[in-house]
mmCIF file of C-alpha atoms in Angstrom:
data_model
loop_
_atom_site.group_PDB
_atom_site.id
_atom_site.type_symbol
_atom_site.label_atom_id
_atom_site.label_comp_id
_atom_site.label_asym_id
_atom_site.label_seq_id
_atom_site.Cartn_x
_atom_site.Cartn_y
_atom_site.Cartn_z
ATOM 1 C CA MET H 207 0.001 0.002 0.002
ATOM 2 C CA VAL H 208 1.422 3.354 -1.053
ATOM 3 C CA GLN H 209 1.498 5.996 1.683
ATOM 4 C CA LYS H 210 1.735 9.692 0.834
ATOM 5 C CA VAL H 211 3.895 11.739 3.192
ATOM 6 C CA LEU H 212 4.315 15.498 2.997
ATOM 7 C CA TYR H 213 7.362 17.117 4.595
ATOM 8 C CA ILE H 214 6.934 20.864 5.176
ATOM 9 C CA ASP H 215 10.197 22.733 5.479
ATOM 10 C CA PRO H 216 8.925 26.109 6.814
ATOM 11 C CA VAL H 217 12.123 27.852 5.642
ATOM 12 C CA GLY H 218 15.067 27.320 3.330
ATOM 13 C CA VAL H 219 13.804 27.259 -0.256
ATOM 14 C CA GLU H 220 17.307 26.548 -1.529
ATOM 15 C CA VAL H 221 17.759 23.327 0.497
ATOM 16 C CA VAL H 222 14.529 21.555 -0.489
ATOM 17 C CA ALA H 223 16.116 19.477 -3.262
ATOM 18 C CA GLU H 224 19.032 18.518 -0.970
ATOM 19 C CA GLY H 225 16.723 17.677 1.936
ATOM 20 C CA HIS H 226 14.425 15.669 -0.336
ATOM 21 C CA ASP H 227 17.372 13.666 -1.657
ATOM 22 C CA PHE H 228 18.512 13.009 1.922
ATOM 23 C CA LEU H 229 15.090 11.753 3.046
ATOM 24 C CA SER H 230 14.568 9.768 -0.133
ATOM 25 C CA ARG H 231 17.548 7.634 0.823
ATOM 26 C CA GLN H 232 15.787 6.794 4.100
ATOM 27 C CA LYS H 233 12.278 6.117 2.857
ATOM 28 C CA GLN H 234 10.479 2.846 2.220
ATOM 29 C CA GLU H 235 9.721 1.844 -1.362
ATOM 30 C CA THR H 236 5.995 2.199 -0.651
ATOM 31 C CA THR H 237 6.331 5.812 0.497
ATOM 32 C CA ASP H 238 5.504 8.650 -1.863
ATOM 33 C CA LEU H 239 7.416 11.624 -0.485
ATOM 34 C CA THR H 240 6.722 15.271 -1.268
ATOM 35 C CA MET H 241 8.859 18.010 0.308
ATOM 36 C CA VAL H 242 7.823 21.629 0.089
ATOM 37 C CA THR H 243 8.662 25.010 1.565
ATOM 38 C CA LEU H 244 6.281 27.874 2.190
ATOM 39 C CA PRO H 245 5.743 30.487 -0.519
ATOM 40 C CA ARG H 246 6.758 33.328 1.804
ATOM 41 C CA GLY H 247 8.331 34.030 5.155
ATOM 42 C CA PRO H 248 11.726 34.131 6.926
ATOM 43 C CA GLU H 249 14.705 31.910 6.224
ATOM 44 C CA HIS H 250 14.894 30.516 9.765
ATOM 45 C CA LEU H 251 12.576 30.314 12.792
ATOM 46 C CA GLU H 252 14.942 31.202 15.609
ATOM 47 C CA TYR H 253 12.519 33.821 16.931
ATOM 48 C CA ARG H 254 8.924 33.439 18.019
ATOM 49 C CA TYR H 255 7.976 36.344 15.789
ATOM 50 C CA TYR H 256 9.187 34.356 12.778
ATOM 51 C CA GLU H 257 7.205 31.363 13.969
ATOM 52 C CA ALA H 258 4.070 33.506 14.161
ATOM 53 C CA LEU H 259 4.601 34.672 10.603
ATOM 54 C CA VAL H 260 4.594 31.134 9.164
ATOM 55 C CA LEU H 261 1.912 29.573 11.354
ATOM 56 C CA VAL H 262 -1.108 30.461 9.213
ATOM 57 C CA ASP H 263 0.551 29.192 6.042
ATOM 58 C CA ILE H 264 1.562 25.932 7.743
ATOM 59 C CA LEU H 265 -2.003 25.295 8.907
ATOM 60 C CA HIS H 266 -3.553 26.055 5.520
ATOM 61 C CA LEU H 267 -0.980 23.886 3.805
ATOM 62 C CA VAL H 268 -1.877 21.055 6.190
ATOM 63 C CA MET H 269 -5.563 21.465 5.325
ATOM 64 C CA GLU H 270 -4.810 21.437 1.601
ATOM 65 C CA ALA H 271 -2.558 18.398 1.940
ATOM 66 C CA GLU H 272 -5.382 16.421 3.475
ATOM 67 C CA LYS H 273 -7.699 17.412 0.603
ATOM 68 C CA GLN H 274 -5.072 16.103 -1.816
ATOM 69 C CA GLY H 275 -4.955 12.721 -0.111
ATOM 70 C CA PHE H 276 -1.768 12.801 1.959
ATOM 71 C CA ASP H 277 -1.698 10.260 4.793
ATOM 72 C CA ALA H 278 0.796 12.089 7.009
ATOM 73 C CA THR H 279 2.504 15.478 7.216
ATOM 74 C CA VAL H 280 5.741 16.463 8.972
ATOM 75 C CA ILE H 281 6.160 20.028 10.220
ATOM 76 C CA GLY H 282 9.913 20.233 9.763
ATOM 77 C CA CYS H 283 11.106 22.461 12.592
ATOM 78 C CA PHE H 284 12.321 21.293 16.021
ATOM 79 C CA TYR H 285 10.173 23.951 17.671
ATOM 80 C CA ASP H 286 7.223 21.804 16.448
ATOM 81 C CA VAL H 287 5.574 24.961 15.147
ATOM 82 C CA GLY H 288 1.777 24.691 15.124
ATOM 83 C CA LEU H 289 1.750 20.973 15.899
ATOM 84 C CA GLN H 290 -1.302 20.995 18.156
ATOM 85 C CA ALA H 291 -3.245 23.344 15.920
ATOM 86 C CA ALA H 292 -2.382 21.280 12.851
ATOM 87 C CA ARG H 293 -3.782 18.186 14.559
ATOM 88 C CA GLU H 294 -6.982 20.112 15.146
ATOM 89 C CA VAL H 295 -7.511 21.072 11.535
ATOM 90 C CA ALA H 296 -6.544 17.668 10.091
ATOM 91 C CA GLU H 297 -9.521 15.332 10.197
ATOM 92 C CA GLN H 298 -7.753 12.011 9.496
ATOM 93 C CA MET H 299 -4.266 12.855 8.294
ATOM 94 C CA VAL H 300 -1.511 12.228 10.839
ATOM 95 C CA ILE H 301 0.684 15.213 11.872
ATOM 96 C CA VAL H 302 4.222 14.671 13.143
ATOM 97 C CA ALA H 303 6.935 17.082 14.296
ATOM 98 C CA PRO H 304 10.642 16.578 15.017
ATOM 99 C CA CYS H 305 10.972 17.372 18.739
ATOM 100 C CA GLU H 306 8.112 15.122 19.824
ATOM 101 C CA ALA H 307 9.187 12.281 17.514
ATOM 102 C CA SER H 308 12.850 12.544 18.561
ATOM 103 C CA VAL H 309 12.448 12.665 22.331
ATOM 104 C CA TYR H 310 9.953 9.781 22.345
ATOM 105 C CA LEU H 311 12.370 7.724 20.248
ATOM 106 C CA ALA H 312 15.308 8.706 22.443
ATOM 107 C CA SER H 313 13.424 7.646 25.566
ATOM 108 C CA THR H 314 13.206 4.085 24.168
ATOM 109 C CA LEU H 315 16.924 3.898 23.448
ATOM 110 C CA GLY H 316 18.338 5.033 26.808
ATOM 111 C CA HIS H 317 17.386 6.213 30.263
ATOM 112 C CA LYS H 318 18.488 9.852 29.767
ATOM 113 C CA PHE H 319 18.985 11.929 26.655
ATOM 114 C CA SER H 320 20.566 15.309 25.911
ATOM 115 C CA ILE H 321 19.505 17.703 23.165
ATOM 116 C CA ILE H 322 22.217 19.524 21.220
ATOM 117 C CA VAL H 323 21.000 22.889 19.984
ATOM 118 C CA GLY H 324 22.481 25.647 17.884
ATOM 119 C CA ARG H 325 22.032 28.616 20.201
ATOM 120 C CA ARG H 326 21.163 29.202 23.832
ATOM 121 C CA LYS H 327 18.216 31.298 22.591
ATOM 122 C CA TRP H 328 16.428 28.130 21.511
ATOM 123 C CA ILE H 329 16.498 26.326 24.845
ATOM 124 C CA PRO H 330 13.546 27.918 26.740
ATOM 125 C CA GLU H 331 10.995 27.166 23.998
ATOM 126 C CA MET H 332 12.350 23.690 23.399
ATOM 127 C CA MET H 333 12.239 23.037 27.147
ATOM 128 C CA GLU H 334 8.566 23.999 27.111
ATOM 129 C CA ASN H 335 7.951 21.293 24.546
ATOM 130 C CA VAL H 336 9.972 18.683 26.446
ATOM 131 C CA VAL H 337 7.895 19.386 29.536
ATOM 132 C CA HIS H 338 4.663 19.328 27.509
ATOM 133 C CA TYR H 339 5.585 15.930 26.100
ATOM 134 C CA GLY H 340 6.160 14.552 29.609
ATOM 135 C CA MET H 341 9.876 14.009 29.074
ATOM 136 C CA LYS H 342 11.404 16.427 31.621
ATOM 137 C CA ASP H 343 12.596 13.598 33.895
ATOM 138 C CA ARG H 344 14.276 11.865 30.974
ATOM 139 C CA LEU H 345 16.202 14.951 29.870
ATOM 140 C CA ALA H 346 19.828 15.031 30.992
ATOM 141 C CA SER H 347 20.692 18.450 29.546
ATOM 142 C CA PHE H 348 20.616 20.911 26.685
ATOM 143 C CA LYS H 349 23.944 21.679 25.026
ATOM 144 C CA SER H 350 24.562 24.658 22.764
ATOM 145 C CA VAL H 351 27.196 24.851 20.012
ATOM 146 C CA ASP H 352 26.722 28.583 19.358
ATOM 147 C CA LEU H 353 25.676 28.205 15.719
ATOM 148 C CA GLY H 354 22.588 29.520 13.986
ATOM 149 C CA VAL H 355 20.380 27.480 11.674
ATOM 150 C CA LEU H 356 22.034 28.848 8.528
ATOM 151 C CA GLU H 357 25.553 28.109 9.803
ATOM 152 C CA PHE H 358 25.507 24.326 10.366
ATOM 153 C CA HIS H 359 26.591 23.397 6.826
ATOM 154 C CA ARG H 360 28.920 26.329 6.105
ATOM 155 C CA ASP H 361 31.887 24.579 7.716
ATOM 156 C CA GLU H 362 30.783 21.030 8.427
ATOM 157 C CA ASN H 363 34.072 19.976 9.956
ATOM 158 C CA GLU H 364 33.818 22.753 12.553
ATOM 159 C CA THR H 365 30.168 21.936 13.175
ATOM 160 C CA ALA H 366 30.982 18.260 13.742
ATOM 161 C CA ARG H 367 33.819 19.232 16.085
ATOM 162 C CA ARG H 368 31.491 21.297 18.228
ATOM 163 C CA PHE H 369 28.840 18.582 18.244
ATOM 164 C CA ILE H 370 31.384 16.002 19.406
ATOM 165 C CA GLN H 371 32.724 18.319 22.105
ATOM 166 C CA VAL H 372 29.367 19.070 23.710
ATOM 167 C CA GLY H 373 28.125 15.541 23.061
ATOM 168 C CA ARG H 374 30.982 14.120 25.043
ATOM 169 C CA GLU H 375 30.239 16.566 27.878
ATOM 170 C CA ALA H 376 26.603 15.484 27.869
ATOM 171 C CA ILE H 377 27.578 11.832 28.142
ATOM 172 C CA GLU H 378 30.419 12.135 30.670
ATOM 173 C CA ARG H 379 29.153 14.988 32.880
ATOM 174 C CA ASP H 380 25.374 14.942 32.514
ATOM 175 C CA GLY H 381 24.693 11.215 32.228
ATOM 176 C CA ALA H 382 23.169 11.215 28.743
ATOM 177 C CA GLU H 383 22.874 7.828 27.104
ATOM 178 C CA VAL H 384 21.322 9.149 23.889
ATOM 179 C CA LEU H 385 21.891 12.420 22.000
ATOM 180 C CA VAL H 386 19.284 14.310 19.981
ATOM 181 C CA LEU H 387 20.270 16.861 17.334
ATOM 182 C CA GLY H 388 17.813 19.651 18.099
ATOM 183 C CA CYS H 389 17.385 21.159 14.645
ATOM 184 C CA THR H 390 16.336 19.620 11.350
ATOM 185 C CA ALA H 391 19.082 21.629 9.614
ATOM 186 C CA THR H 392 21.625 19.334 11.321
ATOM 187 C CA TYR H 393 20.685 16.475 9.003
ATOM 188 C CA GLY H 394 23.531 14.171 8.064
ATOM 189 C CA PHE H 395 25.818 14.626 11.067
ATOM 190 C CA TYR H 396 24.421 11.825 13.211
ATOM 191 C CA ARG H 397 26.490 8.939 11.826
ATOM 192 C CA GLU H 398 29.883 10.570 12.441
ATOM 193 C CA LEU H 399 28.837 11.503 15.975
ATOM 194 C CA GLN H 400 27.588 7.987 16.727
ATOM 195 C CA GLU H 401 30.857 6.480 15.604
ATOM 196 C CA GLU H 402 32.909 8.934 17.626
ATOM 197 C CA LEU H 403 30.839 8.998 20.828
ATOM 198 C CA GLY H 404 29.506 5.432 20.971
ATOM 199 C CA VAL H 405 25.882 6.292 21.772
ATOM 200 C CA PRO H 406 22.728 6.596 19.624
ATOM 201 C CA VAL H 407 22.501 10.027 17.997
ATOM 202 C CA ILE H 408 19.046 10.956 16.759
ATOM 203 C CA ASP H 409 18.833 12.915 13.505
ATOM 204 C CA SER H 410 15.577 14.791 14.121
ATOM 205 C CA MET H 411 14.790 15.101 10.421
ATOM 206 C CA ILE H 412 14.954 11.326 9.966
ATOM 207 C CA ALA H 413 13.156 10.676 13.244
ATOM 208 C CA ALA H 414 10.201 12.836 12.254
ATOM 209 C CA PHE H 415 10.001 11.416 8.726
ATOM 210 C CA LYS H 416 10.253 7.753 9.803
ATOM 211 C CA THR H 417 7.637 8.379 12.515
ATOM 212 C CA ALA H 418 5.360 9.852 9.850
ATOM 213 C CA GLU H 419 5.894 6.810 7.654
ATOM 214 C CA PHE H 420 5.014 4.499 10.538
ATOM 215 C CA ALA H 421 2.012 6.612 11.564
ATOM 216 C CA ALA H 422 0.725 6.667 7.993
ATOM 217 C CA ASP H 423 0.939 2.885 7.833
ATOM 218 C CA LEU H 424 -0.936 2.562 11.139
ATOM 219 C CA LYS H 425 -3.620 4.897 9.877
ATOM 220 C CA ASN H 426 -4.072 3.073 6.611
ATOM 221 C CA ARG H 427 -4.016 -0.420 8.095
ATOM 222 C CA PHE H 428 -5.830 0.080 11.382
ATOM 223 C CA GLY H 429 -7.515 3.466 11.216
ATOM 224 C CA TRP H 430 -5.377 4.911 13.998
ATOM 225 C CA SER H 431 -5.063 8.685 13.822
ATOM 226 C CA HIS H 432 -5.499 11.663 16.161
ATOM 227 C CA SER H 433 -8.580 11.488 18.340
ATOM 228 C CA LYS H 434 -11.218 14.094 17.496
ATOM 229 C CA VAL H 435 -12.768 13.868 20.952
ATOM 230 C CA GLY H 436 -11.292 16.422 23.352
ATOM 231 C CA GLY H 437 -8.052 18.244 22.700
ATOM 232 C CA TYR H 438 -7.833 17.676 18.931
ATOM 233 C CA GLU H 439 -11.516 18.359 18.194
ATOM 234 C CA SER H 440 -11.690 20.197 14.863
ATOM 235 C CA PRO H 441 -13.101 23.705 14.546
ATOM 236 C CA PRO H 442 -16.750 23.564 13.370
ATOM 237 C CA PRO H 443 -16.997 24.406 9.639
ATOM 238 C CA ASN H 444 -20.357 26.088 10.157
ATOM 239 C CA GLU H 445 -18.495 28.949 11.835
ATOM 240 C CA PHE H 446 -16.222 29.541 8.863
ATOM 241 C CA GLY H 447 -18.901 31.091 6.670
ATOM 242 C CA PRO H 448 -20.430 33.627 9.061
ATOM 243 C CA TRP H 449 -16.971 34.714 10.139
ATOM 244 C CA ARG H 450 -15.726 34.875 6.511
ATOM 245 C CA LEU H 451 -12.617 32.927 7.459
ATOM 246 C CA GLU H 452 -12.053 31.451 4.016
ATOM 247 C CA GLN H 453 -12.253 34.883 2.373
ATOM 248 C CA GLN H 454 -9.959 36.493 4.965
ATOM 249 C CA TYR H 455 -7.448 33.660 4.934
ATOM 250 C CA ASP H 456 -7.490 32.548 1.333
ATOM 251 C CA SER H 457 -5.573 29.303 0.991
ATOM 252 C CA SER H 458 -5.651 29.155 -2.826
ATOM 253 C CA ASP H 459 -1.944 29.978 -2.876
ATOM 254 C CA MET H 460 -1.356 26.881 -0.738
ATOM 255 C CA GLN H 461 -3.268 24.758 -3.235
ATOM 256 C CA SER H 462 -1.239 25.933 -6.229
ATOM 257 C CA TRP H 463 2.017 25.760 -4.255
ATOM 258 C CA LEU H 464 1.433 22.188 -3.163
ATOM 259 C CA GLN H 465 0.340 21.141 -6.661
ATOM 260 C CA ARG H 466 3.524 22.557 -8.125
ATOM 261 C CA ALA H 467 5.614 20.817 -5.468
ATOM 262 C CA SER H 468 3.884 17.496 -6.116
ATOM 263 C CA SER H 469 4.541 17.669 -9.854
ATOM 264 C CA SER H 470 8.138 18.915 -9.671
ATOM 265 C CA PRO H 471 10.913 16.274 -10.007
ATOM 266 C CA GLN H 472 13.087 18.411 -7.735
ATOM 267 C CA VAL H 473 10.888 17.921 -4.682
ATOM 268 C CA LYS H 474 9.092 14.621 -5.244
ATOM 269 C CA GLU H 475 10.093 11.028 -5.831
ATOM 270 C CA ASP H 476 7.638 8.202 -6.494
#
């Protein structure tokens, strides 16, 4: 059974082809992967203001993806931007995000995990998510390498050196048994770190994508998706008309953007 997975990269138009190639090497043969960026917005989400700017587009893209038959969508930022809201607006499609997927996976591979982040600025919001996901007691530490999102791949040798340095500190001083790379822009570094440090190192981009694949299969085989009773109850459509939500927040640009992404050989592989 073919499962359609959409990976939304909320920033970084220039890296979509590279990111799609990277994920395509990890995917199952039965997975139809589409990777897309947003048609507008900032080039990274290191500030909550930038997150607010992309939130509406992410949610409308999620809604359009479900109309086009996707089984699962990944919101590709370790802040898990709009995750709960996206699960509200998706009726049956499964929504996955990197932080949640990574920390749950890490908790099955060791007693304590540490999250390696780019900048100290990121830690408070990521800590909020760790607490929300019930993983505070499993967190050994956060470690910062003092690099922004756009800097990880400028000098990959230096980035790897910093990852190894703080990763070793997390293991030896903080008691971490598993490391999580706390940004999807760090894709590809995990294998070198694992070999050097001798512990599992979670690539959050892979973790989110493989979780989406698994979740899509569960949905298709067993009908397991997000509950619509309680927290993920969807907004009632009969309110949209009187409030003119569709006119005020026209998602037609999302429709055309997703259609172009699905038909482009640069961002899709069957």
